[in-house]
Amino acid sequence: MASTSPATALIPFIIQREGEEAAPDNLIIARTAPGGSRLHYRDEDLRDRDARGVLYARVGRNEPNEHGMPTGKPLWKFMHPHQQMMTMQALRCQVCAHPAKTRAGFIFLAGPHDEDPNQAEILTNQPPVCARHVEKRPMVFLARSAPLYGVSGVLYGRLTSGDLHVVARPDHAVPYGHPDLTTFLASQMIRRLTGFRILDLDELMRGLGPGAQTPPSRPDPALP
């Protein structure tokens, strides 16, 4: 994620805040026909699943400020599951939650092990950033294609007693369409970067052209 300093006023939208605690555990696994099963919440609503139907971990949300942005002291090591999912799904900026698309494609931040021009594709849990919020990193990805790939999280099962337990904590992303996703609780959405270029900041700004970092004339509707 954009590594904004704790001393900086602007805190990325996807950062979890103090006071945003995990919701009470009310998960159940229900039988489905024919012979299947599905993980869900007893009081589930539409916001609990992504566009592909995968269930997400619930974490509370503090009251937003007048601009619709989260409030509270940032927990810099954690991304809020719902806010990460919504920005990644809608390709919104992870910092301000505005649309991240530029005239040249989508900007993704490169990690310390990602700057290999020979890689054909890269899986990332980092939502894109808009041109206004590109931090001064040595390199970024400019991707024309970033299709959804899958999710990361934990796999649940049911004991003979009927109680739920965590069966596995995969250290890799589970692709959409995998049979395990019916009883999977996701915490992050993953995209697959293809057709990308690795650029430094000067190259990126030249490619985006003048006015790329101009703030929008009006705010976009807030994410749900």
mmCIF file of C-alpha atoms in Angstrom:
data_model
loop_
_atom_site.group_PDB
_atom_site.id
_atom_site.type_symbol
_atom_site.label_atom_id
_atom_site.label_comp_id
_atom_site.label_asym_id
_atom_site.label_seq_id
_atom_site.Cartn_x
_atom_site.Cartn_y
_atom_site.Cartn_z
ATOM 1 C CA MET A 1 0.000 0.000 0.000
ATOM 2 C CA ALA A 2 1.042 3.608 -0.313
ATOM 3 C CA SER A 3 3.441 4.031 2.594
ATOM 4 C CA THR A 4 2.248 7.407 3.820
ATOM 5 C CA SER A 5 4.201 8.541 6.855
ATOM 6 C CA PRO A 6 2.365 8.564 10.190
ATOM 7 C CA ALA A 7 3.222 12.253 10.400
ATOM 8 C CA THR A 8 1.419 12.930 7.115
ATOM 9 C CA ALA A 9 -2.194 14.109 7.308
ATOM 10 C CA LEU A 10 -3.380 12.004 4.379
ATOM 11 C CA ILE A 11 -3.973 8.397 5.413
ATOM 12 C CA PRO A 12 -4.886 5.886 2.693
ATOM 13 C CA PHE A 13 -8.567 4.959 2.527
ATOM 14 C CA ILE A 14 -7.754 1.236 2.762
ATOM 15 C CA ILE A 15 -5.883 1.484 6.089
ATOM 16 C CA GLN A 16 -7.673 -0.043 9.073
ATOM 17 C CA ARG A 17 -8.100 2.291 12.073
ATOM 18 C CA GLU A 18 -8.100 1.886 15.822
ATOM 19 C CA GLY A 19 -11.595 1.040 17.006
ATOM 20 C CA GLU A 20 -12.385 -0.953 13.861
ATOM 21 C CA GLU A 21 -12.557 -4.389 15.417
ATOM 22 C CA ALA A 22 -13.395 -7.779 13.960
ATOM 23 C CA ALA A 23 -17.128 -8.423 14.127
ATOM 24 C CA PRO A 24 -18.533 -11.162 16.399
ATOM 25 C CA ASP A 25 -18.160 -14.611 14.886
ATOM 26 C CA ASN A 26 -21.574 -15.711 13.620
ATOM 27 C CA LEU A 27 -20.458 -17.863 10.698
ATOM 28 C CA ILE A 28 -22.219 -21.065 9.736
ATOM 29 C CA ILE A 29 -21.750 -23.639 6.985
ATOM 30 C CA ALA A 30 -25.032 -24.588 5.348
ATOM 31 C CA ARG A 31 -25.670 -27.593 3.161
ATOM 32 C CA THR A 32 -26.436 -26.888 -0.486
ATOM 33 C CA ALA A 33 -27.734 -29.203 -3.177
ATOM 34 C CA PRO A 34 -26.409 -31.442 -4.497
ATOM 35 C CA GLY A 35 -24.111 -32.457 -1.640
ATOM 36 C CA GLY A 36 -22.316 -29.129 -1.354
ATOM 37 C CA SER A 37 -21.838 -26.617 1.440
ATOM 38 C CA ARG A 38 -21.508 -22.846 1.737
ATOM 39 C CA LEU A 39 -20.061 -20.541 4.368
ATOM 40 C CA HIS A 40 -22.192 -17.553 5.298
ATOM 41 C CA TYR A 41 -23.182 -15.193 8.120
ATOM 42 C CA ARG A 42 -26.416 -15.737 10.011
ATOM 43 C CA ASP A 43 -27.339 -12.095 9.342
ATOM 44 C CA GLU A 44 -25.605 -11.742 5.974
ATOM 45 C CA ASP A 45 -26.298 -8.843 3.603
ATOM 46 C CA LEU A 46 -25.131 -7.948 0.100
ATOM 47 C CA ARG A 47 -22.056 -6.054 1.333
ATOM 48 C CA ASP A 48 -20.558 -9.227 2.789
ATOM 49 C CA ARG A 49 -19.658 -10.705 -0.621
ATOM 50 C CA ASP A 50 -17.696 -9.487 -3.609
ATOM 51 C CA ALA A 51 -18.983 -9.439 -7.179
ATOM 52 C CA ARG A 52 -17.930 -13.076 -7.629
ATOM 53 C CA GLY A 53 -19.859 -14.233 -4.553
ATOM 54 C CA VAL A 54 -16.918 -14.787 -2.171
ATOM 55 C CA LEU A 55 -17.577 -14.054 1.521
ATOM 56 C CA TYR A 56 -15.381 -11.448 3.280
ATOM 57 C CA ALA A 57 -14.254 -11.035 6.861
ATOM 58 C CA ARG A 58 -16.241 -8.437 8.752
ATOM 59 C CA VAL A 59 -14.433 -5.573 10.460
ATOM 60 C CA GLY A 60 -16.216 -2.607 12.021
ATOM 61 C CA ARG A 61 -16.000 0.851 10.481
ATOM 62 C CA ASN A 62 -15.601 4.105 12.381
ATOM 63 C CA GLU A 63 -17.868 7.028 11.603
ATOM 64 C CA PRO A 64 -16.476 8.741 8.456
ATOM 65 C CA ASN A 65 -15.579 12.418 8.333
ATOM 66 C CA GLU A 66 -17.427 15.055 6.307
ATOM 67 C CA HIS A 67 -15.580 13.918 3.162
ATOM 68 C CA GLY A 68 -16.604 10.294 3.572
ATOM 69 C CA MET A 69 -13.105 9.236 4.600
ATOM 70 C CA PRO A 70 -12.349 6.906 7.544
ATOM 71 C CA THR A 71 -11.426 8.348 10.926
ATOM 72 C CA GLY A 72 -9.296 7.148 13.830
ATOM 73 C CA LYS A 73 -5.641 6.414 14.457
ATOM 74 C CA PRO A 74 -4.237 4.329 11.581
ATOM 75 C CA LEU A 75 -3.117 0.741 12.068
ATOM 76 C CA TRP A 76 -0.454 0.947 9.378
ATOM 77 C CA LYS A 77 0.160 -2.791 9.050
ATOM 78 C CA PHE A 78 -3.464 -3.657 8.273
ATOM 79 C CA MET A 79 -5.778 -3.118 5.338
ATOM 80 C CA HIS A 80 -9.490 -2.938 6.106
ATOM 81 C CA PRO A 81 -10.970 -5.999 4.332
ATOM 82 C CA HIS A 82 -14.091 -4.276 3.000
ATOM 83 C CA GLN A 83 -12.302 -1.115 1.901
ATOM 84 C CA GLN A 84 -9.530 -3.108 0.221
ATOM 85 C CA MET A 85 -12.126 -5.215 -1.583
ATOM 86 C CA MET A 86 -14.248 -2.273 -2.736
ATOM 87 C CA THR A 87 -11.323 -0.214 -4.050
ATOM 88 C CA MET A 88 -9.760 -3.222 -5.778
ATOM 89 C CA GLN A 89 -13.055 -4.368 -7.255
ATOM 90 C CA ALA A 90 -13.998 -0.910 -8.562
ATOM 91 C CA LEU A 91 -10.392 0.017 -9.480
ATOM 92 C CA ARG A 92 -10.445 3.028 -7.185
ATOM 93 C CA CYS A 93 -7.412 4.743 -5.673
ATOM 94 C CA GLN A 94 -6.311 3.092 -2.439
ATOM 95 C CA VAL A 95 -5.528 6.531 -0.986
ATOM 96 C CA CYS A 96 -8.537 8.725 -1.857
ATOM 97 C CA ALA A 97 -11.071 6.177 -3.255
ATOM 98 C CA HIS A 98 -11.554 8.181 -6.470
ATOM 99 C CA PRO A 99 -11.407 6.355 -9.838
ATOM 100 C CA ALA A 100 -7.799 5.368 -10.536
ATOM 101 C CA LYS A 101 -7.905 4.994 -14.317
ATOM 102 C CA THR A 102 -5.564 7.261 -16.283
ATOM 103 C CA ARG A 103 -5.333 7.859 -20.022
ATOM 104 C CA ALA A 104 -2.410 5.409 -20.136
ATOM 105 C CA GLY A 105 -3.820 2.662 -17.896
ATOM 106 C CA PHE A 106 -3.790 1.835 -14.186
ATOM 107 C CA ILE A 107 -0.930 2.653 -11.814
ATOM 108 C CA PHE A 108 0.091 -0.003 -9.286
ATOM 109 C CA LEU A 109 2.895 0.358 -6.752
ATOM 110 C CA ALA A 110 5.851 -1.980 -7.188
ATOM 111 C CA GLY A 111 7.073 -3.914 -4.175
ATOM 112 C CA PRO A 112 10.761 -4.495 -3.371
ATOM 113 C CA HIS A 113 10.766 -7.865 -5.190
ATOM 114 C CA ASP A 114 8.558 -6.887 -8.131
ATOM 115 C CA GLU A 115 10.884 -4.835 -10.300
ATOM 116 C CA ASP A 116 11.812 -7.608 -12.734
ATOM 117 C CA PRO A 117 11.019 -6.624 -16.338
ATOM 118 C CA ASN A 118 11.098 -10.306 -17.348
ATOM 119 C CA GLN A 119 7.979 -11.165 -15.340
ATOM 120 C CA ALA A 120 5.029 -11.821 -17.641
ATOM 121 C CA GLU A 121 2.453 -11.215 -14.926
ATOM 122 C CA ILE A 122 2.245 -10.226 -11.271
ATOM 123 C CA LEU A 123 -0.385 -10.955 -8.629
ATOM 124 C CA THR A 124 -1.061 -8.019 -6.324
ATOM 125 C CA ASN A 125 -3.235 -7.300 -3.297
ATOM 126 C CA GLN A 126 -2.551 -3.573 -3.653
ATOM 127 C CA PRO A 127 -5.399 -1.532 -5.168
ATOM 128 C CA PRO A 128 -4.245 0.983 -7.781
ATOM 129 C CA VAL A 129 -3.430 4.617 -7.077
ATOM 130 C CA CYS A 130 -4.546 7.668 -8.997
ATOM 131 C CA ALA A 131 -1.945 9.955 -10.570
ATOM 132 C CA ARG A 132 -2.336 12.480 -7.734
ATOM 133 C CA HIS A 133 -1.281 9.936 -5.137
ATOM 134 C CA VAL A 134 1.706 8.240 -6.724
ATOM 135 C CA GLU A 135 4.291 8.234 -3.984
ATOM 136 C CA LYS A 136 7.914 8.920 -4.775
ATOM 137 C CA ARG A 137 8.968 5.305 -5.232
ATOM 138 C CA PRO A 138 11.746 4.363 -7.642
ATOM 139 C CA MET A 139 9.383 2.282 -9.793
ATOM 140 C CA VAL A 140 5.683 1.712 -10.481
ATOM 141 C CA PHE A 141 3.672 -0.559 -12.760
ATOM 142 C CA LEU A 142 1.577 0.990 -15.514
ATOM 143 C CA ALA A 143 -0.872 -1.739 -16.519
ATOM 144 C CA ARG A 144 -3.383 -1.728 -19.349
ATOM 145 C CA SER A 145 -4.879 -4.986 -18.103
ATOM 146 C CA ALA A 146 -5.459 -5.989 -14.472
ATOM 147 C CA PRO A 147 -8.155 -8.690 -14.389
ATOM 148 C CA LEU A 148 -9.491 -10.102 -11.152
ATOM 149 C CA TYR A 149 -7.615 -13.237 -10.118
ATOM 150 C CA GLY A 150 -8.837 -14.427 -6.723
ATOM 151 C CA VAL A 151 -8.648 -13.841 -2.987
ATOM 152 C CA SER A 152 -6.515 -14.475 0.078
ATOM 153 C CA GLY A 153 -7.888 -15.531 3.452
ATOM 154 C CA VAL A 154 -8.756 -18.703 5.373
ATOM 155 C CA LEU A 155 -10.590 -21.936 4.587
ATOM 156 C CA TYR A 156 -13.249 -23.135 7.029
ATOM 157 C CA GLY A 157 -14.565 -26.618 7.756
ATOM 158 C CA ARG A 158 -16.976 -28.220 10.191
ATOM 159 C CA LEU A 159 -16.114 -30.565 13.047
ATOM 160 C CA THR A 160 -18.221 -33.620 13.843
ATOM 161 C CA SER A 161 -19.655 -31.574 16.722
ATOM 162 C CA GLY A 162 -20.957 -29.084 14.185
ATOM 163 C CA ASP A 163 -18.574 -26.309 15.273
ATOM 164 C CA LEU A 164 -16.584 -24.439 12.632
ATOM 165 C CA HIS A 165 -12.802 -24.364 12.549
ATOM 166 C CA VAL A 166 -10.075 -23.037 10.272
ATOM 167 C CA VAL A 167 -8.869 -25.852 8.022
ATOM 168 C CA ALA A 168 -6.116 -23.968 6.188
ATOM 169 C CA ARG A 169 -4.476 -20.560 5.864
ATOM 170 C CA PRO A 170 -3.099 -20.637 2.306
ATOM 171 C CA ASP A 171 0.045 -18.570 1.778
ATOM 172 C CA HIS A 172 -0.992 -17.974 -1.832
ATOM 173 C CA ALA A 173 -4.008 -16.461 -3.569
ATOM 174 C CA VAL A 174 -6.896 -18.822 -4.301
ATOM 175 C CA PRO A 175 -8.217 -18.224 -7.839
ATOM 176 C CA TYR A 176 -11.859 -17.515 -8.567
ATOM 177 C CA GLY A 177 -13.668 -20.688 -9.538
ATOM 178 C CA HIS A 178 -11.722 -22.874 -7.105
ATOM 179 C CA PRO A 179 -14.040 -25.272 -5.236
ATOM 180 C CA ASP A 180 -12.606 -24.236 -1.849
ATOM 181 C CA LEU A 181 -14.132 -20.774 -2.193
ATOM 182 C CA THR A 182 -17.559 -22.022 -1.124
ATOM 183 C CA THR A 183 -16.299 -22.255 2.485
ATOM 184 C CA PHE A 184 -13.573 -19.599 2.262
ATOM 185 C CA LEU A 185 -13.479 -16.346 4.241
ATOM 186 C CA ALA A 186 -11.545 -13.759 2.259
ATOM 187 C CA SER A 187 -9.637 -10.798 3.637
ATOM 188 C CA GLN A 188 -8.131 -9.384 0.416
ATOM 189 C CA MET A 189 -8.968 -9.341 -3.277
ATOM 190 C CA ILE A 190 -6.176 -10.103 -5.762
ATOM 191 C CA ARG A 191 -5.681 -8.818 -9.314
ATOM 192 C CA ARG A 192 -3.358 -10.148 -11.991
ATOM 193 C CA LEU A 193 -1.268 -7.521 -13.760
ATOM 194 C CA THR A 194 -0.575 -8.255 -17.411
ATOM 195 C CA GLY A 195 0.570 -6.058 -20.262
ATOM 196 C CA PHE A 196 2.369 -3.764 -17.835
ATOM 197 C CA ARG A 197 5.421 -1.547 -18.027
ATOM 198 C CA ILE A 198 7.787 -0.820 -15.138
ATOM 199 C CA LEU A 199 8.463 2.914 -15.027
ATOM 200 C CA ASP A 200 10.158 5.393 -12.766
ATOM 201 C CA LEU A 201 8.192 8.434 -11.631
ATOM 202 C CA ASP A 202 9.537 10.768 -14.323
ATOM 203 C CA GLU A 203 8.709 8.285 -17.095
ATOM 204 C CA LEU A 204 5.235 7.806 -15.674
ATOM 205 C CA MET A 205 4.453 11.520 -15.551
ATOM 206 C CA ARG A 206 5.676 12.038 -19.102
ATOM 207 C CA GLY A 207 3.426 9.216 -20.242
ATOM 208 C CA LEU A 208 0.384 10.559 -18.413
ATOM 209 C CA GLY A 209 0.747 14.039 -19.860
ATOM 210 C CA PRO A 210 -0.023 17.493 -18.413
ATOM 211 C CA GLY A 211 -2.794 17.838 -15.877
ATOM 212 C CA ALA A 212 -2.625 14.208 -14.755
ATOM 213 C CA GLN A 213 -2.263 15.204 -11.105
ATOM 214 C CA THR A 214 -4.982 17.868 -11.140
ATOM 215 C CA PRO A 215 -7.596 17.183 -8.444
ATOM 216 C CA PRO A 216 -11.079 16.259 -9.708
ATOM 217 C CA SER A 217 -13.511 19.180 -9.996
ATOM 218 C CA ARG A 218 -16.000 17.416 -7.747
ATOM 219 C CA PRO A 219 -15.889 14.374 -5.487
ATOM 220 C CA ASP A 220 -17.136 11.040 -6.758
ATOM 221 C CA PRO A 221 -19.853 9.143 -4.923
ATOM 222 C CA ALA A 222 -18.482 7.419 -1.851
ATOM 223 C CA LEU A 223 -17.936 3.692 -1.897
ATOM 224 C CA PRO A 224 -20.544 1.737 0.079
#
